[in-house]
């Protein structure tokens, strides 16, 4: 099963900040889960996992500050205890959900974005109110849906509650709508597309003042409008404030309503003082474009989410106090996915001109390595240097990078740089810069696989491939700490397309269009050529371990071929369009991603057999160009047969939408779910008085569940025992209010009309009470027995006018006993009494 591990998809929904005084948390969406971070340490604590599709929105529960709602495209709303990572309840809506809103005034109701059935050319969404039913079941169907408005904006930032939930405002294109819940009436206000000054008036975001009747709207031209008196449609007014030079992405009022926060592409958070005209404060240089701004309910912290997949935590004094950086998302990933042999971190393009090092184990961004070493200017259309190629040697001592500028013009500039690892700074330091490595663009490069000698091979569009080694001093004949060209090769003036070293670095394969050439790196002798079937070669990959004699290649004619290097013959070939070919360095497995019919399939195979070991259809709907096998710290054990290929390494791949996905085994998923969503009572836990109190009850239930009991004697699983189990196994701070539990709990303990007990616990309580009463009855005095006899006499003779006295359970049992006794001999004595 594949899961999204792209750090945080902060561009999808607003992050949430909790209000605990001791420990504060930041919650954000991340693929099909919700991640919980600490604002103090900036560490990832755990994930709320349970959705089966993209999580599209989160909202803190207004009735309980320790709970959070999440909605997903899987059609469910889930309620979580985010501190312990426990799933409390799942509400099944049945439609894909795209945003969620809550209001303290509307208790037990959530508002959701649902897609409408419209034509494919125009997206339509509607806002619906969903009444969440109260039930003891963990999964409940929420069928009470009522439409609030149709044809709303798909942007969640264009919908907001106003004045303590009395109305809700939503904007789309050039129209602002305000719906009043009490009146059940909608007022609409429109703007012209442009005015005399050429302003772009389309709405981009919206925010409502918490206590005043004021709505703030952001627009494409950077203006902010404050709407007032919109209760009367014909008398509305608005004032305009302007600082942003481009579209306003987000607006947010502070909980007290004293300030308005705004953000956009400038990466500057602007704080406008409410009611004081144009007074404002600035917090600049926050990173990527600001997409969302959120504030904690106590107003002590703000947080901004950015386009580069980062969340910045800001104090109310306008001071940055924390940065939570996920996997940096840029415009595109031009380098391959690489693993740093030293830190085992994932390495790829990060900030402009940088390589990012990301820990997959800790799910944390480690650091950025500045490759270009030039200030990046955020201006659209400006041609600047970008890192396009990178490679590590097998030990992690050396890093090779290629940076380019002028990809869209004829004046191409590029540099080949070699970086050495510095033990003192625990980072890479620039060692050699080669300004004229080739006369044309470098297409590919790779390091040798040998730990004894370090060699770098580059191929370029100038028709040559070059081997680079550390230089040798002519006088001392010793290796120097700089790099120089050792060999230049070509083949019949054809353009090379790819290169690859064998596992022991004894062979170098370089493809030239439709021909594969095999070279000896020791003597630089051309050993042989392999005539490829029709099609230009795209990928080259040597087999590993027992399959090291094989060479796999893909072509533009949708062919996957396997060559036997011992016989120099084609071992097998198959017709399949492979967009990415990736080998596992710790096993013989090779992964091939095939794109066809608008979706990607995965095939895992060994070169010595064309039949795949593992097949996964429809991995994603995008073409895969980047993938990597990540070695595990410890091999997995007890894997099923279909997951054997994941024993030593884990496969990660990157989609065109910049989502990083991986495959996990069923054992890993069960372990993750059991550790995050279940409370298990361990036998090693010390015995407590509470355990002793319930120990007898548990032993009795275990006896009832044993197979030795007959089916006829076994009581039907009662609802009460389920209720008690949930009460005993759920933390108190995540339980619903006592007013909700009281009626359900009491009902579960009642006796049915047929006299059958509703709960084994109640049966045990009564049996215990019987034992106690029987012991007490033995010690009862004769006077007490006479009192019972007099009550029995009144009960037998009876009087319609008299009220039947209420008997205790002990008296009722005594009454049943005496009913079976013959007291006819006492009739004469009773008649003879005066």
PDB file of C-alpha atoms in Angstrom, residues 365-471:
ATOM      1  CA  UNK A 365      14.137  18.692   7.168  1.00  0.00           C
ATOM      2  CA  UNK A 366      17.818  18.651   8.182  1.00  0.00           C
ATOM      3  CA  UNK A 367      19.495  21.465   6.250  1.00  0.00           C
ATOM      4  CA  UNK A 368      19.972  23.133   2.870  1.00  0.00           C
ATOM      5  CA  UNK A 369      23.262  23.136   0.971  1.00  0.00           C
ATOM      6  CA  UNK A 370      23.802  26.291  -1.062  1.00  0.00           C
ATOM      7  CA  UNK A 371      25.140  25.169  -4.455  1.00  0.00           C
ATOM      8  CA  UNK A 372      24.753  28.273  -6.588  1.00  0.00           C
ATOM      9  CA  UNK A 373      25.942  30.623  -3.808  1.00  0.00           C
ATOM     10  CA  UNK A 374      24.150  33.598  -5.295  1.00  0.00           C
ATOM     11  CA  UNK A 375      21.264  35.645  -3.980  1.00  0.00           C
ATOM     12  CA  UNK A 376      17.995  34.492  -5.512  1.00  0.00           C
ATOM     13  CA  UNK A 377      15.710  37.237  -6.835  1.00  0.00           C
ATOM     14  CA  UNK A 378      11.980  36.506  -6.610  1.00  0.00           C
ATOM     15  CA  UNK A 379      10.899  37.900  -9.943  1.00  0.00           C
ATOM     16  CA  UNK A 380       8.806  36.117 -12.532  1.00  0.00           C
ATOM     17  CA  UNK A 381      10.585  35.413 -15.826  1.00  0.00           C
ATOM     18  CA  UNK A 382      14.075  36.176 -14.533  1.00  0.00           C
ATOM     19  CA  UNK A 383      16.640  33.598 -15.715  1.00  0.00           C
ATOM     20  CA  UNK A 384      18.752  32.415 -12.771  1.00  0.00           C
ATOM     21  CA  UNK A 385      21.086  29.514 -11.978  1.00  0.00           C
ATOM     22  CA  UNK A 386      19.419  26.222 -11.042  1.00  0.00           C
ATOM     23  CA  UNK A 387      20.838  22.908  -9.808  1.00  0.00           C
ATOM     24  CA  UNK A 388      20.009  20.367 -12.525  1.00  0.00           C
ATOM     25  CA  UNK A 389      22.256  17.348 -11.707  1.00  0.00           C
ATOM     26  CA  UNK A 390      23.769  15.869  -8.546  1.00  0.00           C
ATOM     27  CA  UNK A 391      25.449  12.588  -7.534  1.00  0.00           C
ATOM     28  CA  UNK A 392      27.192  11.074  -4.457  1.00  0.00           C
ATOM     29  CA  UNK A 393      30.118   8.708  -4.437  1.00  0.00           C
ATOM     30  CA  UNK A 394      29.615   5.364  -2.678  1.00  0.00           C
ATOM     31  CA  UNK A 395      31.264   6.502   0.604  1.00  0.00           C
ATOM     32  CA  UNK A 396      29.649   9.925   0.759  1.00  0.00           C
ATOM     33  CA  UNK A 397      32.989  11.759   0.704  1.00  0.00           C
ATOM     34  CA  UNK A 398      32.264  13.546  -2.576  1.00  0.00           C
ATOM     35  CA  UNK A 399      29.269  15.287  -4.108  1.00  0.00           C
ATOM     36  CA  UNK A 400      29.119  16.369  -7.751  1.00  0.00           C
ATOM     37  CA  UNK A 401      26.666  19.033  -8.927  1.00  0.00           C
ATOM     38  CA  UNK A 402      25.793  20.749 -12.189  1.00  0.00           C
ATOM     39  CA  UNK A 403      24.145  24.162 -12.267  1.00  0.00           C
ATOM     40  CA  UNK A 404      22.742  25.886 -15.347  1.00  0.00           C
ATOM     41  CA  UNK A 405      21.421  29.236 -16.453  1.00  0.00           C
ATOM     42  CA  UNK A 406      19.918  30.110 -19.795  1.00  0.00           C
ATOM     43  CA  UNK A 407      17.954  26.925 -20.454  1.00  0.00           C
ATOM     44  CA  UNK A 408      15.404  28.861 -22.495  1.00  0.00           C
ATOM     45  CA  UNK A 409      17.930  30.931 -24.431  1.00  0.00           C
ATOM     46  CA  UNK A 410      20.891  30.283 -26.697  1.00  0.00           C
ATOM     47  CA  UNK A 411      23.406  31.623 -24.158  1.00  0.00           C
ATOM     48  CA  UNK A 412      23.780  28.537 -21.961  1.00  0.00           C
ATOM     49  CA  UNK A 413      25.973  28.774 -18.864  1.00  0.00           C
ATOM     50  CA  UNK A 414      26.758  25.780 -16.668  1.00  0.00           C
ATOM     51  CA  UNK A 415      29.316  24.725 -14.062  1.00  0.00           C
ATOM     52  CA  UNK A 416      30.461  21.332 -12.795  1.00  0.00           C
ATOM     53  CA  UNK A 417      31.312  21.480  -9.089  1.00  0.00           C
ATOM     54  CA  UNK A 418      32.935  18.881  -6.802  1.00  0.00           C
ATOM     55  CA  UNK A 419      32.228  19.125  -3.079  1.00  0.00           C
ATOM     56  CA  UNK A 420      34.184  17.327  -0.331  1.00  0.00           C
ATOM     57  CA  UNK A 421      32.751  16.366   3.051  1.00  0.00           C
ATOM     58  CA  UNK A 422      34.236  18.285   5.965  1.00  0.00           C
ATOM     59  CA  UNK A 423      34.272  16.315   9.225  1.00  0.00           C
ATOM     60  CA  UNK A 424      34.701  19.481  11.270  1.00  0.00           C
ATOM     61  CA  UNK A 425      31.626  21.296   9.927  1.00  0.00           C
ATOM     62  CA  UNK A 426      29.695  18.075   9.188  1.00  0.00           C
ATOM     63  CA  UNK A 427      28.796  19.451   5.772  1.00  0.00           C
ATOM     64  CA  UNK A 428      30.075  19.658   2.200  1.00  0.00           C
ATOM     65  CA  UNK A 429      32.646  22.257   1.184  1.00  0.00           C
ATOM     66  CA  UNK A 430      33.328  23.368  -2.379  1.00  0.00           C
ATOM     67  CA  UNK A 431      36.546  21.769  -3.650  1.00  0.00           C
ATOM     68  CA  UNK A 432      36.713  22.204  -7.444  1.00  0.00           C
ATOM     69  CA  UNK A 433      34.746  24.299  -9.942  1.00  0.00           C
ATOM     70  CA  UNK A 434      35.026  23.349 -13.610  1.00  0.00           C
ATOM     71  CA  UNK A 435      33.708  26.093 -15.870  1.00  0.00           C
ATOM     72  CA  UNK A 436      34.216  24.314 -19.215  1.00  0.00           C
ATOM     73  CA  UNK A 437      33.578  20.658 -18.444  1.00  0.00           C
ATOM     74  CA  UNK A 438      31.849  20.217 -21.848  1.00  0.00           C
ATOM     75  CA  UNK A 439      31.006  22.416 -24.775  1.00  0.00           C
ATOM     76  CA  UNK A 440      27.298  21.639 -24.445  1.00  0.00           C
ATOM     77  CA  UNK A 441      24.743  20.757 -21.756  1.00  0.00           C
ATOM     78  CA  UNK A 442      25.590  17.864 -19.412  1.00  0.00           C
ATOM     79  CA  UNK A 443      22.918  15.168 -19.724  1.00  0.00           C
ATOM     80  CA  UNK A 444      23.886  12.665 -17.037  1.00  0.00           C
ATOM     81  CA  UNK A 445      26.674  11.710 -14.642  1.00  0.00           C
ATOM     82  CA  UNK A 446      27.521   8.941 -12.176  1.00  0.00           C
ATOM     83  CA  UNK A 447      30.254   7.951  -9.716  1.00  0.00           C
ATOM     84  CA  UNK A 448      32.022   4.596  -9.800  1.00  0.00           C
ATOM     85  CA  UNK A 449      30.783   1.929  -7.403  1.00  0.00           C
ATOM     86  CA  UNK A 450      34.256   1.022  -6.134  1.00  0.00           C
ATOM     87  CA  UNK A 451      35.393   2.040  -2.646  1.00  0.00           C
ATOM     88  CA  UNK A 452      39.040   1.881  -3.665  1.00  0.00           C
ATOM     89  CA  UNK A 453      39.079   4.494  -6.442  1.00  0.00           C
ATOM     90  CA  UNK A 454      36.761   7.436  -6.927  1.00  0.00           C
ATOM     91  CA  UNK A 455      35.832   8.345 -10.498  1.00  0.00           C
ATOM     92  CA  UNK A 456      33.126  10.571 -11.969  1.00  0.00           C
ATOM     93  CA  UNK A 457      31.790  10.148 -15.510  1.00  0.00           C
ATOM     94  CA  UNK A 458      29.799  12.888 -17.262  1.00  0.00           C
ATOM     95  CA  UNK A 459      28.098  12.766 -20.667  1.00  0.00           C
ATOM     96  CA  UNK A 460      26.926  15.786 -22.640  1.00  0.00           C
ATOM     97  CA  UNK A 461      25.144  16.805 -25.795  1.00  0.00           C
ATOM     98  CA  UNK A 462      28.488  17.595 -27.435  1.00  0.00           C
ATOM     99  CA  UNK A 463      28.805  13.840 -28.203  1.00  0.00           C
ATOM    100  CA  UNK A 464      31.479  13.074 -25.594  1.00  0.00           C
ATOM    101  CA  UNK A 465      31.712  11.403 -22.221  1.00  0.00           C
ATOM    102  CA  UNK A 466      34.486  12.350 -19.805  1.00  0.00           C
ATOM    103  CA  UNK A 467      36.031  10.596 -16.820  1.00  0.00           C
ATOM    104  CA  UNK A 468      37.144  12.821 -13.921  1.00  0.00           C
ATOM    105  CA  UNK A 469      39.615  11.756 -11.239  1.00  0.00           C
ATOM    106  CA  UNK A 470      41.620  13.435  -8.522  1.00  0.00           C
ATOM    107  CA  UNK A 471      44.744  14.963  -9.990  1.00  0.00           C
TER     108      UNK A 471
END
